[in-house]
Coordinates of N, CA, C and O in Angstrom, one line a residue:
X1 N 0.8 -1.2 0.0 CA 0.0 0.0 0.0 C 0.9 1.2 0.0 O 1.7 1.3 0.9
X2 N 0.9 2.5 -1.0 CA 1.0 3.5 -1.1 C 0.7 4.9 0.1 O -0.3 5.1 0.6
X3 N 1.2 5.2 0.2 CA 0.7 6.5 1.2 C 0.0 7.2 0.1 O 0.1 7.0 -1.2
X4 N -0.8 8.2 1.0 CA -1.9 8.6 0.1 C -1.9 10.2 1.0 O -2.2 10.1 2.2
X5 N -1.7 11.5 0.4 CA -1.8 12.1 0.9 C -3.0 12.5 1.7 O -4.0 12.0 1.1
X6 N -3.3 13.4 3.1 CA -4.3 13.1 3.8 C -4.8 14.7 3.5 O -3.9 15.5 3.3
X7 N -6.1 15.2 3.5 CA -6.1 16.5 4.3 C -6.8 16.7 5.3 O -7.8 16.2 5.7
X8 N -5.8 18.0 5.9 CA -6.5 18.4 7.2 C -7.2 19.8 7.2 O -6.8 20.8 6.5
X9 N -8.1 19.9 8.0 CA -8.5 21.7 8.1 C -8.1 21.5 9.5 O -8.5 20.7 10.3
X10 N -6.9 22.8 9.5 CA -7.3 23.7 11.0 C -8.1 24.7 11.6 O -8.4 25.7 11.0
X11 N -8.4 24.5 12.6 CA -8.8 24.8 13.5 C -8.4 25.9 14.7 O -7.9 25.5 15.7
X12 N -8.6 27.2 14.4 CA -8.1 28.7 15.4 C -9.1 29.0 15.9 O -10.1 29.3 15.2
X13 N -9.3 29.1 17.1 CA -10.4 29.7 18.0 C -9.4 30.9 18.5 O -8.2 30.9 18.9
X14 N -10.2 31.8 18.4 CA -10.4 33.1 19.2 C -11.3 33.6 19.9 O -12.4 33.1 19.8
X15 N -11.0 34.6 20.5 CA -11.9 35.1 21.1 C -12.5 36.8 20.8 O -11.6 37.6 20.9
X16 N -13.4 37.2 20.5 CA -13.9 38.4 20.1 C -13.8 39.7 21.1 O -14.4 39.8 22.1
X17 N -12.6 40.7 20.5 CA -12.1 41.6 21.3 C -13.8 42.9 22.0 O -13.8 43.9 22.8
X18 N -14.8 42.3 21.2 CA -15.7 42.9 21.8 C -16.5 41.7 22.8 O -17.2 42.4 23.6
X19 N -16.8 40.5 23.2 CA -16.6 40.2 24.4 C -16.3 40.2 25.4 O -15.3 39.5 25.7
X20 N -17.0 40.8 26.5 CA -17.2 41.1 27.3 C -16.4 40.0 29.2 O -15.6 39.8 30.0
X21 N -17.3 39.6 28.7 CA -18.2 38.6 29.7 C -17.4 36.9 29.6 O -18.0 35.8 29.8
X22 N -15.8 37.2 29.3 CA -15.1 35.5 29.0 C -15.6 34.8 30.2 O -16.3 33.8 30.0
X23 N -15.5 35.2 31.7 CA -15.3 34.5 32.5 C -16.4 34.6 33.6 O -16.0 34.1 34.7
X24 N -17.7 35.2 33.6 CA -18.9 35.2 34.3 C -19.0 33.9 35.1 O -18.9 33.9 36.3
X25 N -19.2 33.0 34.3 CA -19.9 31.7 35.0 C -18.5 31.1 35.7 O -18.7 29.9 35.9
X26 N -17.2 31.6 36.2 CA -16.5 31.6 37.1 C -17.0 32.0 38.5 O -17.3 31.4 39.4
X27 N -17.0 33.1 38.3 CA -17.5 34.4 39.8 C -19.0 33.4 39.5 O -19.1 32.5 40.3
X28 N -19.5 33.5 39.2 CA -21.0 33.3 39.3 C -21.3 32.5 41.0 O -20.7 31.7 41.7
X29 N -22.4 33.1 41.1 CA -22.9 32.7 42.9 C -21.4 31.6 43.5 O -21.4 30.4 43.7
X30 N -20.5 32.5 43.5 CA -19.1 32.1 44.1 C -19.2 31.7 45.6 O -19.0 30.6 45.9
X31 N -19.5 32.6 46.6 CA -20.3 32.1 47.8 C -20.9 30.5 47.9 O -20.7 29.4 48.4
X32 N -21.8 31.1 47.3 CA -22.4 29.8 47.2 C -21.7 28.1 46.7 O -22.0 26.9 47.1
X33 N -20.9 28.4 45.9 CA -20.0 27.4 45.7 C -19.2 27.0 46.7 O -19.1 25.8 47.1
X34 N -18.7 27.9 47.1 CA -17.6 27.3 48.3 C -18.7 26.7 49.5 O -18.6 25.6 49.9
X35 N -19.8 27.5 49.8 CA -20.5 27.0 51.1 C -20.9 25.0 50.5 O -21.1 24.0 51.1
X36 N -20.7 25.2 49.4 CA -21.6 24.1 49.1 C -20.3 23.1 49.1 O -20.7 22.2 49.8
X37 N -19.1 23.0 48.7 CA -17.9 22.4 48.8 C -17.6 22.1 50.4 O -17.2 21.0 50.9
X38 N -17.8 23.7 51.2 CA -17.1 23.0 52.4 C -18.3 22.4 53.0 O -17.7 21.6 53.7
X39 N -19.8 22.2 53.2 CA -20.1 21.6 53.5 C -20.3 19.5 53.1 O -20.6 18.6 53.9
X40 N -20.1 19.6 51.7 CA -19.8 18.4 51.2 C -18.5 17.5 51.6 O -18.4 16.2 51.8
X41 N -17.5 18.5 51.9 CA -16.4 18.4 52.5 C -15.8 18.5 53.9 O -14.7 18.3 54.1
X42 N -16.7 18.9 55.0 CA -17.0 19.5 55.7 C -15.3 18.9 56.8 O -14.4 19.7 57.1
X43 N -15.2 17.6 57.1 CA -14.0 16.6 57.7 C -13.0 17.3 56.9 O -12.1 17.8 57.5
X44 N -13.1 17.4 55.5 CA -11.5 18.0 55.4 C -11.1 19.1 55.3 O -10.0 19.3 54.7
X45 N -11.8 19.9 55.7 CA -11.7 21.4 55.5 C -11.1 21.3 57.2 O -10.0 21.8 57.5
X46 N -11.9 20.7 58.1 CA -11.5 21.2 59.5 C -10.1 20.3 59.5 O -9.2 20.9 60.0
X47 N -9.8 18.8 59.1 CA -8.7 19.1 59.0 C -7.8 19.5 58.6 O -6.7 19.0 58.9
X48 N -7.8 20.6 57.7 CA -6.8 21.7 56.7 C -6.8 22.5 57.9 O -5.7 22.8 58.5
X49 N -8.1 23.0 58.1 CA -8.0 24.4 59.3 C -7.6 24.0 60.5 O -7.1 24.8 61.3
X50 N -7.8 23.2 60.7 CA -7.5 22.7 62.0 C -6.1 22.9 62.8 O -5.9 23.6 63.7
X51 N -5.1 21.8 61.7 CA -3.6 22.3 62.4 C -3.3 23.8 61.9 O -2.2 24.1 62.4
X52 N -3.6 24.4 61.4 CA -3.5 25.9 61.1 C -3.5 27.0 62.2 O -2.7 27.9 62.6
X53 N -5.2 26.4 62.7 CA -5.1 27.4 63.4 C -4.3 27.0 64.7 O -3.9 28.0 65.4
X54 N -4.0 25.7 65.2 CA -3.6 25.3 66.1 C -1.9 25.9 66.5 O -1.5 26.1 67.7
X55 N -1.2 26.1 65.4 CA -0.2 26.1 65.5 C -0.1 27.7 65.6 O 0.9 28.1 66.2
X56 N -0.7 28.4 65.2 CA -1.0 29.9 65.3 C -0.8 30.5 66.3 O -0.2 31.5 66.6
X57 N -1.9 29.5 67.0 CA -2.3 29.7 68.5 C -1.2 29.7 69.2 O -0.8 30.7 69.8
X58 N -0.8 28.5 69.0 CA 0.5 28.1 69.8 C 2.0 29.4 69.4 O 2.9 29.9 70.1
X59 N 1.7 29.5 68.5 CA 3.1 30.7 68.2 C 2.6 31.8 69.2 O 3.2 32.0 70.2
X60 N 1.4 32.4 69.0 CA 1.1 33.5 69.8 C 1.0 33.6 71.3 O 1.1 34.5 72.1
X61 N 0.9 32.2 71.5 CA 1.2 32.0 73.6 C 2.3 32.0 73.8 O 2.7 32.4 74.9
X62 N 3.2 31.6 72.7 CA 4.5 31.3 73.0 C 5.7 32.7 73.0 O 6.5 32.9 73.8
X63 N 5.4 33.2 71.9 CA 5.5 34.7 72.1 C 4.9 35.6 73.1 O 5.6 36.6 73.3
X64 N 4.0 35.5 73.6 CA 3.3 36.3 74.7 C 4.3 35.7 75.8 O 4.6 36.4 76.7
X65 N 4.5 35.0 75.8 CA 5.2 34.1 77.1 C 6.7 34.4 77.3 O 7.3 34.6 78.3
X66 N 7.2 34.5 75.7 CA 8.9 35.0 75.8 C 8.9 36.3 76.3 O 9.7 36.7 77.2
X67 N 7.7 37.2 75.6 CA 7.7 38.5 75.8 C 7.8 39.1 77.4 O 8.6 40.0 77.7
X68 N 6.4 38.3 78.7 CA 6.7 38.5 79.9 C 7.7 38.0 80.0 O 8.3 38.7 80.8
X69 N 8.6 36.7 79.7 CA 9.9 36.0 80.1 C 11.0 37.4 80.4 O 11.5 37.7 81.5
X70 N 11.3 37.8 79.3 CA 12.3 39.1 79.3 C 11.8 40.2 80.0 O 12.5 40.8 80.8
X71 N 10.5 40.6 79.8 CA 10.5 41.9 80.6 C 11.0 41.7 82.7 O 11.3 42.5 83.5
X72 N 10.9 40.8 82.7 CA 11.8 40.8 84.2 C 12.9 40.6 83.9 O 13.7 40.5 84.9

């Protein structure tokens, strides 16, 4: 068998410099998306935040504590 030349059409999308509105249904009821994720998700969100804020905490006692340490 011979090769047989093929053709192709390409294919260029753009986008129209009068277009406004590319990315609406991104932001769209955004609130709402997240409430609806972290509740679906609800276990791993608190474990994300969880050691977060934990360790925060702990820097901020621990500094409050150096801080009276030195002032005597």
């Amino acid at each position: 068998m011979g090769k047989q030349p093929v053709k192709m059409k390409a294919v260029v999308y753009a986008l129209s410099p009068f277009q406004q509105k590319v990315m609406t249904g991104l932001w769209k009821d955004l609130p709402g998306k997240i409430n609806q994720k972290v509740s679906e998700n609800w276990l791993n969100a608190v474990l994300l935040i969880g050691p977060l804020v934990g360790t925060y905490t702990y820097v901020q006692r621990y500094k409050e504590k150096e801080k009276l340490e030195h002032r005597y």
